[in-house]
PDB file of C-alpha atoms in Angstrom:
ATOM      1  CA  MET A   1       0.627  23.888  11.900  1.00 46.00           C
ATOM      2  CA  ASN A   2       1.548  20.557  13.420  1.00 51.00           C
ATOM      3  CA  THR A   3       4.557  20.445  15.737  1.00 45.00           C
ATOM      4  CA  LYS A   4       4.258  16.983  17.278  1.00 57.00           C
ATOM      5  CA  LYS A   5       7.467  15.001  17.457  1.00 74.00           C
ATOM      6  CA  HIS A   6       5.779  11.712  16.548  1.00 88.00           C
ATOM      7  CA  ILE A   7       2.936  11.603  14.050  1.00 93.00           C
ATOM      8  CA  ILE A   8       1.154   9.007  11.949  1.00 95.00           C
ATOM      9  CA  ILE A   9      -0.369   9.946   8.584  1.00 97.00           C
ATOM     10  CA  ALA A  10      -2.720   7.412   6.968  1.00 97.00           C
ATOM     11  CA  ILE A  11      -3.554   7.433   3.260  1.00 97.00           C
ATOM     12  CA  ASP A  12      -6.117   4.886   2.090  1.00 95.00           C
ATOM     13  CA  GLY A  13      -7.842   4.193  -1.202  1.00 94.00           C
ATOM     14  CA  PRO A  14      -7.995   1.750  -4.126  1.00 92.00           C
ATOM     15  CA  SER A  15      -4.998   0.812  -6.276  1.00 85.00           C
ATOM     16  CA  GLY A  16      -3.853   3.405  -8.775  1.00 86.00           C
ATOM     17  CA  THR A  17      -5.039   6.513  -6.934  1.00 91.00           C
ATOM     18  CA  GLY A  18      -1.500   7.776  -6.422  1.00 89.00           C
ATOM     19  CA  LYS A  19      -1.286   6.816  -2.748  1.00 91.00           C
ATOM     20  CA  SER A  20       2.269   5.488  -2.790  1.00 89.00           C
ATOM     21  CA  THR A  21       3.764   8.183  -4.998  1.00 91.00           C
ATOM     22  CA  THR A  22       2.096  10.891  -2.927  1.00 95.00           C
ATOM     23  CA  ALA A  23       3.116   9.310   0.369  1.00 95.00           C
ATOM     24  CA  LYS A  24       6.760   9.038  -0.709  1.00 93.00           C
ATOM     25  CA  ILE A  25       6.934  12.726  -1.622  1.00 95.00           C
ATOM     26  CA  VAL A  26       5.182  13.841   1.568  1.00 95.00           C
ATOM     27  CA  ALA A  27       7.546  11.668   3.624  1.00 94.00           C
ATOM     28  CA  LYS A  28      10.567  13.266   1.980  1.00 92.00           C
ATOM     29  CA  ASP A  29       9.202  16.799   2.313  1.00 93.00           C
ATOM     30  CA  LEU A  30       8.324  16.351   5.992  1.00 92.00           C
ATOM     31  CA  GLY A  31      11.363  14.295   6.913  1.00 89.00           C
ATOM     32  CA  ILE A  32       9.421  11.260   8.119  1.00 91.00           C
ATOM     33  CA  THR A  33       9.437   7.565   7.186  1.00 90.00           C
ATOM     34  CA  TYR A  34       7.389   6.190   4.296  1.00 93.00           C
ATOM     35  CA  LEU A  35       6.174   2.722   5.221  1.00 92.00           C
ATOM     36  CA  ASP A  36       5.095   0.865   2.072  1.00 90.00           C
ATOM     37  CA  THR A  37       2.418  -1.468   3.450  1.00 89.00           C
ATOM     38  CA  GLY A  38       1.347  -2.555  -0.040  1.00 88.00           C
ATOM     39  CA  ALA A  39       4.859  -3.822  -0.712  1.00 92.00           C
ATOM     40  CA  MET A  40       4.631  -5.925   2.449  1.00 95.00           C
ATOM     41  CA  TYR A  41       1.477  -7.663   1.207  1.00 95.00           C
ATOM     42  CA  ARG A  42       3.059  -8.129  -2.202  1.00 96.00           C
ATOM     43  CA  ALA A  43       6.106  -9.624  -0.488  1.00 97.00           C
ATOM     44  CA  ILE A  44       4.030 -12.222   1.339  1.00 97.00           C
ATOM     45  CA  THR A  45       2.193 -12.994  -1.908  1.00 98.00           C
ATOM     46  CA  PHE A  46       5.490 -13.434  -3.769  1.00 98.00           C
ATOM     47  CA  ALA A  47       6.829 -15.714  -1.031  1.00 97.00           C
ATOM     48  CA  ALA A  48       3.637 -17.796  -1.113  1.00 98.00           C
ATOM     49  CA  LEU A  49       3.716 -18.149  -4.897  1.00 98.00           C
ATOM     50  CA  GLU A  50       7.401 -19.059  -4.826  1.00 96.00           C
ATOM     51  CA  LYS A  51       6.772 -21.826  -2.296  1.00 96.00           C
ATOM     52  CA  GLY A  52       3.508 -22.971  -3.870  1.00 97.00           C
ATOM     53  CA  VAL A  53       1.368 -22.079  -0.858  1.00 97.00           C
ATOM     54  CA  ALA A  54      -2.251 -21.493  -1.848  1.00 97.00           C
ATOM     55  CA  PRO A  55      -4.414 -18.862  -0.088  1.00 96.00           C
ATOM     56  CA  THR A  56      -6.606 -21.712   1.187  1.00 96.00           C
ATOM     57  CA  ASP A  57      -3.678 -23.585   2.763  1.00 97.00           C
ATOM     58  CA  LYS A  58      -3.973 -22.354   6.367  1.00 95.00           C
ATOM     59  CA  ALA A  59      -1.102 -24.446   7.720  1.00 97.00           C
ATOM     60  CA  GLY A  60       1.105 -23.396   4.823  1.00 97.00           C
ATOM     61  CA  ILE A  61       0.255 -19.723   5.333  1.00 97.00           C
ATOM     62  CA  ASP A  62       1.005 -19.962   9.072  1.00 97.00           C
ATOM     63  CA  GLN A  63       4.375 -21.548   8.334  1.00 97.00           C
ATOM     64  CA  LEU A  64       5.091 -18.974   5.652  1.00 97.00           C
ATOM     65  CA  LEU A  65       4.435 -16.086   8.049  1.00 97.00           C
ATOM     66  CA  GLN A  66       6.802 -17.627  10.604  1.00 96.00           C
ATOM     67  CA  SER A  67       9.613 -18.257   8.121  1.00 96.00           C
ATOM     68  CA  THR A  68       9.414 -15.084   6.015  1.00 96.00           C
ATOM     69  CA  LYS A  69      11.447 -12.062   7.059  1.00 94.00           C
ATOM     70  CA  ILE A  70      10.516  -8.782   5.402  1.00 94.00           C
ATOM     71  CA  ARG A  71      12.452  -5.539   5.695  1.00 89.00           C
ATOM     72  CA  PHE A  72      13.157  -2.386   3.700  1.00 88.00           C
ATOM     73  CA  ASP A  73      16.676  -1.500   2.572  1.00 87.00           C
ATOM     74  CA  ASP A  74      18.217   1.984   2.634  1.00 83.00           C
ATOM     75  CA  SER A  75      16.463   2.779  -0.661  1.00 85.00           C
ATOM     76  CA  ASN A  76      13.111   1.685   0.851  1.00 85.00           C
ATOM     77  CA  GLN A  77      12.982  -1.343  -1.449  1.00 90.00           C
ATOM     78  CA  ILE A  78      11.570  -4.631  -0.207  1.00 93.00           C
ATOM     79  CA  VAL A  79      13.936  -7.347   0.979  1.00 95.00           C
ATOM     80  CA  ILE A  80      12.580 -10.862   1.527  1.00 96.00           C
ATOM     81  CA  ASN A  81      14.736 -13.257   3.531  1.00 96.00           C
ATOM     82  CA  GLY A  82      17.821 -11.228   2.701  1.00 96.00           C
ATOM     83  CA  ILE A  83      17.177 -10.825  -1.056  1.00 97.00           C
ATOM     84  CA  ASN A  84      15.964  -7.645  -2.786  1.00 97.00           C
ATOM     85  CA  ARG A  85      12.679  -8.571  -4.496  1.00 96.00           C
ATOM     86  CA  GLU A  86      11.427  -5.102  -5.428  1.00 94.00           C
ATOM     87  CA  LYS A  87      11.059  -5.882  -9.149  1.00 92.00           C
ATOM     88  CA  GLU A  88       9.503  -9.312  -8.595  1.00 94.00           C
ATOM     89  CA  ILE A  89       6.768  -8.063  -6.246  1.00 95.00           C
ATOM     90  CA  ARG A  90       5.636  -5.497  -8.849  1.00 91.00           C
ATOM     91  CA  GLY A  91       5.188  -8.081 -11.601  1.00 90.00           C
ATOM     92  CA  LYS A  92       1.994  -9.325 -13.232  1.00 87.00           C
ATOM     93  CA  GLN A  93       1.853 -12.630 -11.334  1.00 93.00           C
ATOM     94  CA  VAL A  94       1.946 -10.954  -7.931  1.00 95.00           C
ATOM     95  CA  SER A  95      -0.436  -8.179  -9.014  1.00 90.00           C
ATOM     96  CA  GLU A  96      -3.055 -10.743 -10.012  1.00 89.00           C
ATOM     97  CA  ALA A  97      -2.681 -12.788  -6.809  1.00 94.00           C
ATOM     98  CA  VAL A  98      -2.162 -10.200  -4.081  1.00 93.00           C
ATOM     99  CA  SER A  99      -5.809  -9.563  -3.168  1.00 88.00           C
ATOM    100  CA  PRO A 100      -6.672 -13.173  -2.155  1.00 92.00           C
ATOM    101  CA  TYR A 101      -3.570 -13.394   0.019  1.00 95.00           C
ATOM    102  CA  SER A 102      -4.207  -9.936   1.465  1.00 91.00           C
ATOM    103  CA  ALA A 103      -7.710 -11.007   2.474  1.00 88.00           C
ATOM    104  CA  ILE A 104      -6.415 -13.807   4.737  1.00 94.00           C
ATOM    105  CA  PRO A 105      -7.085 -12.779   8.376  1.00 93.00           C
ATOM    106  CA  GLU A 106      -3.826 -14.308   9.646  1.00 95.00           C
ATOM    107  CA  VAL A 107      -1.799 -12.418   7.035  1.00 96.00           C
ATOM    108  CA  ARG A 108      -3.476  -9.121   7.880  1.00 92.00           C
ATOM    109  CA  SER A 109      -3.032  -9.688  11.608  1.00 94.00           C
ATOM    110  CA  VAL A 110       0.705 -10.392  11.366  1.00 95.00           C
ATOM    111  CA  LEU A 111       1.462  -7.595   8.902  1.00 95.00           C
ATOM    112  CA  THR A 112      -0.605  -5.123  10.922  1.00 93.00           C
ATOM    113  CA  GLN A 113       1.508  -5.957  13.964  1.00 94.00           C
ATOM    114  CA  TRP A 114       4.731  -5.488  11.985  1.00 91.00           C
ATOM    115  CA  GLN A 115       3.489  -2.132  10.704  1.00 91.00           C
ATOM    116  CA  ARG A 116       2.539  -0.952  14.205  1.00 93.00           C
ATOM    117  CA  GLU A 117       5.949  -1.938  15.525  1.00 89.00           C
ATOM    118  CA  ILE A 118       7.772   0.034  12.831  1.00 86.00           C
ATOM    119  CA  ALA A 119       5.536   3.103  13.128  1.00 88.00           C
ATOM    120  CA  GLY A 120       5.714   2.981  16.911  1.00 87.00           C
ATOM    121  CA  GLU A 121       9.404   3.861  16.733  1.00 85.00           C
ATOM    122  CA  ARG A 122       9.249   6.811  14.335  1.00 86.00           C
ATOM    123  CA  SER A 123       6.921   9.251  12.597  1.00 91.00           C
ATOM    124  CA  CYS A 124       5.475   7.529   9.535  1.00 93.00           C
ATOM    125  CA  ILE A 125       3.206   8.004   6.591  1.00 95.00           C
ATOM    126  CA  LEU A 126       1.496   4.790   5.505  1.00 94.00           C
ATOM    127  CA  ASP A 127      -0.723   4.019   2.554  1.00 92.00           C
ATOM    128  CA  GLY A 128      -3.043   1.094   2.047  1.00 89.00           C
ATOM    129  CA  ARG A 129      -6.677   0.128   2.332  1.00 89.00           C
ATOM    130  CA  ASP A 130      -7.260  -0.127   6.062  1.00 89.00           C
ATOM    131  CA  ILE A 131      -4.608   2.120   7.606  1.00 94.00           C
ATOM    132  CA  GLY A 132      -7.043   4.679   8.987  1.00 95.00           C
ATOM    133  CA  THR A 133      -9.733   2.150   9.905  1.00 94.00           C
ATOM    134  CA  VAL A 134      -7.776  -0.793  11.336  1.00 92.00           C
ATOM    135  CA  VAL A 135      -3.999  -0.411  11.475  1.00 93.00           C
ATOM    136  CA  PHE A 136      -3.954   3.104  12.934  1.00 95.00           C
ATOM    137  CA  PRO A 137      -7.525   4.159  13.793  1.00 95.00           C
ATOM    138  CA  ASN A 138      -6.044   6.940  15.955  1.00 94.00           C
ATOM    139  CA  ALA A 139      -3.741   8.287  13.240  1.00 96.00           C
ATOM    140  CA  ASP A 140      -3.092  12.024  13.516  1.00 95.00           C
ATOM    141  CA  PHE A 141      -4.159  12.593   9.915  1.00 96.00           C
ATOM    142  CA  LYS A 142      -6.302  10.422   7.649  1.00 97.00           C
ATOM    143  CA  PHE A 143      -6.837  10.790   3.912  1.00 97.00           C
ATOM    144  CA  PHE A 144      -8.843   8.699   1.444  1.00 97.00           C
ATOM    145  CA  LEU A 145      -7.977   9.018  -2.251  1.00 96.00           C
ATOM    146  CA  VAL A 146     -10.433   8.198  -5.035  1.00 95.00           C
ATOM    147  CA  THR A 147      -9.885   8.225  -8.800  1.00 95.00           C
ATOM    148  CA  ASP A 148     -11.812   7.186 -11.908  1.00 96.00           C
ATOM    149  CA  LEU A 149     -11.013   3.568 -12.837  1.00 96.00           C
ATOM    150  CA  LYS A 150      -9.868   4.329 -16.394  1.00 96.00           C
ATOM    151  CA  VAL A 151      -7.530   7.056 -15.143  1.00 95.00           C
ATOM    152  CA  ARG A 152      -6.106   4.677 -12.557  1.00 94.00           C
ATOM    153  CA  ALA A 153      -5.534   2.008 -15.208  1.00 95.00           C
ATOM    154  CA  GLU A 154      -3.715   4.453 -17.485  1.00 94.00           C
ATOM    155  CA  ARG A 155      -1.471   5.587 -14.617  1.00 90.00           C
ATOM    156  CA  ARG A 156      -0.605   2.020 -13.683  1.00 89.00           C
ATOM    157  CA  TYR A 157       0.008   1.170 -17.348  1.00 93.00           C
ATOM    158  CA  GLN A 158       2.538   3.991 -17.627  1.00 91.00           C
ATOM    159  CA  GLU A 159       4.248   2.749 -14.462  1.00 86.00           C
ATOM    160  CA  CYS A 160       4.503  -0.750 -15.931  1.00 88.00           C
ATOM    161  CA  LEU A 161       5.981   0.622 -19.156  1.00 91.00           C
ATOM    162  CA  GLN A 162       8.640   2.515 -17.206  1.00 88.00           C
ATOM    163  CA  LYS A 163       9.509  -0.570 -15.157  1.00 84.00           C
ATOM    164  CA  GLY A 164       9.529  -2.934 -18.140  1.00 87.00           C
ATOM    165  CA  ILE A 165       6.553  -4.935 -16.867  1.00 84.00           C
ATOM    166  CA  ALA A 166       4.574  -6.528 -19.715  1.00 83.00           C
ATOM    167  CA  MET A 167       0.869  -5.856 -19.109  1.00 88.00           C
ATOM    168  CA  THR A 168      -1.739  -4.417 -21.462  1.00 93.00           C
ATOM    169  CA  LEU A 169      -3.990  -1.515 -20.490  1.00 94.00           C
ATOM    170  CA  GLU A 170      -6.996  -3.852 -20.672  1.00 95.00           C
ATOM    171  CA  GLU A 171      -5.347  -6.371 -18.329  1.00 94.00           C
ATOM    172  CA  ILE A 172      -4.532  -3.660 -15.836  1.00 93.00           C
ATOM    173  CA  GLU A 173      -8.047  -2.200 -15.842  1.00 95.00           C
ATOM    174  CA  LYS A 174      -9.548  -5.658 -15.335  1.00 94.00           C
ATOM    175  CA  ASN A 175      -7.060  -6.382 -12.551  1.00 91.00           C
ATOM    176  CA  LEU A 176      -7.832  -3.107 -10.766  1.00 93.00           C
ATOM    177  CA  ALA A 177     -11.580  -3.663 -10.977  1.00 94.00           C
ATOM    178  CA  GLU A 178     -11.223  -7.169  -9.561  1.00 91.00           C
ATOM    179  CA  ARG A 179      -8.956  -5.944  -6.758  1.00 87.00           C
ATOM    180  CA  ASP A 180     -11.527  -3.273  -5.903  1.00 90.00           C
ATOM    181  CA  ARG A 181     -14.223  -5.924  -5.693  1.00 91.00           C
ATOM    182  CA  ILE A 182     -12.192  -8.258  -3.482  1.00 87.00           C
ATOM    183  CA  ASP A 183     -10.764  -5.531  -1.267  1.00 87.00           C
ATOM    184  CA  SER A 184     -14.129  -3.880  -0.670  1.00 89.00           C
ATOM    185  CA  SER A 185     -16.046  -7.100   0.009  1.00 88.00           C
ATOM    186  CA  ARG A 186     -13.599  -9.086   2.160  1.00 84.00           C
ATOM    187  CA  ALA A 187     -14.743  -9.891   5.685  1.00 82.00           C
ATOM    188  CA  THR A 188     -11.489  -8.799   7.352  1.00 81.00           C
ATOM    189  CA  ALA A 189     -10.451  -5.127   7.180  1.00 82.00           C
ATOM    190  CA  PRO A 190     -12.258  -4.227   3.940  1.00 87.00           C
ATOM    191  CA  LEU A 191     -11.333  -1.181   1.876  1.00 89.00           C
ATOM    192  CA  LYS A 192     -13.440   1.709   3.124  1.00 89.00           C
ATOM    193  CA  LYS A 193     -13.141   5.349   4.060  1.00 94.00           C
ATOM    194  CA  ALA A 194     -12.694   6.105   7.754  1.00 94.00           C
ATOM    195  CA  ASP A 195     -15.448   8.343   9.108  1.00 95.00           C
ATOM    196  CA  ASP A 196     -12.926  11.052   9.992  1.00 96.00           C
ATOM    197  CA  ALA A 197     -10.795  10.777   6.836  1.00 97.00           C
ATOM    198  CA  ILE A 198     -10.474  13.634   4.358  1.00 97.00           C
ATOM    199  CA  GLU A 199     -11.487  12.464   0.875  1.00 96.00           C
ATOM    200  CA  ILE A 200      -9.447  13.694  -2.091  1.00 96.00           C
ATOM    201  CA  ASP A 201     -10.534  12.982  -5.673  1.00 96.00           C
ATOM    202  CA  THR A 202      -7.288  12.755  -7.659  1.00 93.00           C
ATOM    203  CA  THR A 203      -8.862  12.139 -11.078  1.00 94.00           C
ATOM    204  CA  GLN A 204      -8.055  15.648 -12.298  1.00 94.00           C
ATOM    205  CA  LEU A 205      -5.093  16.301  -9.997  1.00 94.00           C
ATOM    206  CA  SER A 206      -1.393  16.033 -10.684  1.00 91.00           C
ATOM    207  CA  ILE A 207       0.783  14.316  -8.097  1.00 91.00           C
ATOM    208  CA  GLU A 208       2.109  17.754  -7.091  1.00 94.00           C
ATOM    209  CA  GLN A 209      -1.435  19.010  -6.499  1.00 95.00           C
ATOM    210  CA  GLN A 210      -2.482  16.075  -4.336  1.00 94.00           C
ATOM    211  CA  VAL A 211       0.767  16.315  -2.357  1.00 96.00           C
ATOM    212  CA  LYS A 212       0.031  19.987  -1.688  1.00 95.00           C
ATOM    213  CA  LYS A 213      -3.507  19.217  -0.505  1.00 95.00           C
ATOM    214  CA  ILE A 214      -2.126  16.792   2.075  1.00 96.00           C
ATOM    215  CA  GLU A 215       0.806  18.945   3.157  1.00 95.00           C
ATOM    216  CA  ASP A 216      -1.475  21.964   3.560  1.00 94.00           C
ATOM    217  CA  ARG A 217      -3.514  19.931   6.045  1.00 93.00           C
ATOM    218  CA  VAL A 218      -0.581  18.395   7.878  1.00 92.00           C
ATOM    219  CA  GLY A 219       1.592  21.481   8.115  1.00 81.00           C
ATOM    220  CA  VAL A 220       5.237  21.169   9.120  1.00 58.00           C
ATOM    221  CA  VAL A 221       6.571  18.460  11.407  1.00 49.00           C
ATOM    222  CA  ALA A 222       9.095  20.047  13.769  1.00 39.00           C
TER     223      ALA A 222
END
């Protein structure tokens, strides 16, 4: 049983493995902060698209990072420069563009620093692609979730239906496969399992089951 006052839990893995949903439940159960790192990358992508800044525009990206303020409101929804953009960052346009922007070294460097600052002040659970390898290589607990691509696509499709986001199952599967390719092959902080991470295959697991697997490992935070 874990009784540390300040802990960091890292959950990595491809899109659609249930990382965010699992992390939110674990955070609530353990009374710690859920830091949605994926939303932060989506926020930067949304801001770039809104201002017409291409991933190849280094000067534009540098300016964007300096002028964009990202925070989470009391409901843990993303706020960009004072405006709630939670729905916009989950849309099709951002989903299709987020990987190229996320691969930019300057973007990853700045967002990693922001994430470390937030998690340095409180116990956090974070999910992403490089949390256990780059952002918090000394995290107290590391997990890596994997799931069959078709199962991931179906899960994401159901999420889109619930949120009123117009995307077909085929579009989502193609988008996930492309994100996997980009995320795994990028030069900076690629998606990969940390050597000391616990791998959990969620293909046949319910969210409740994968939450239990993680909480059984972590124990109770006093």
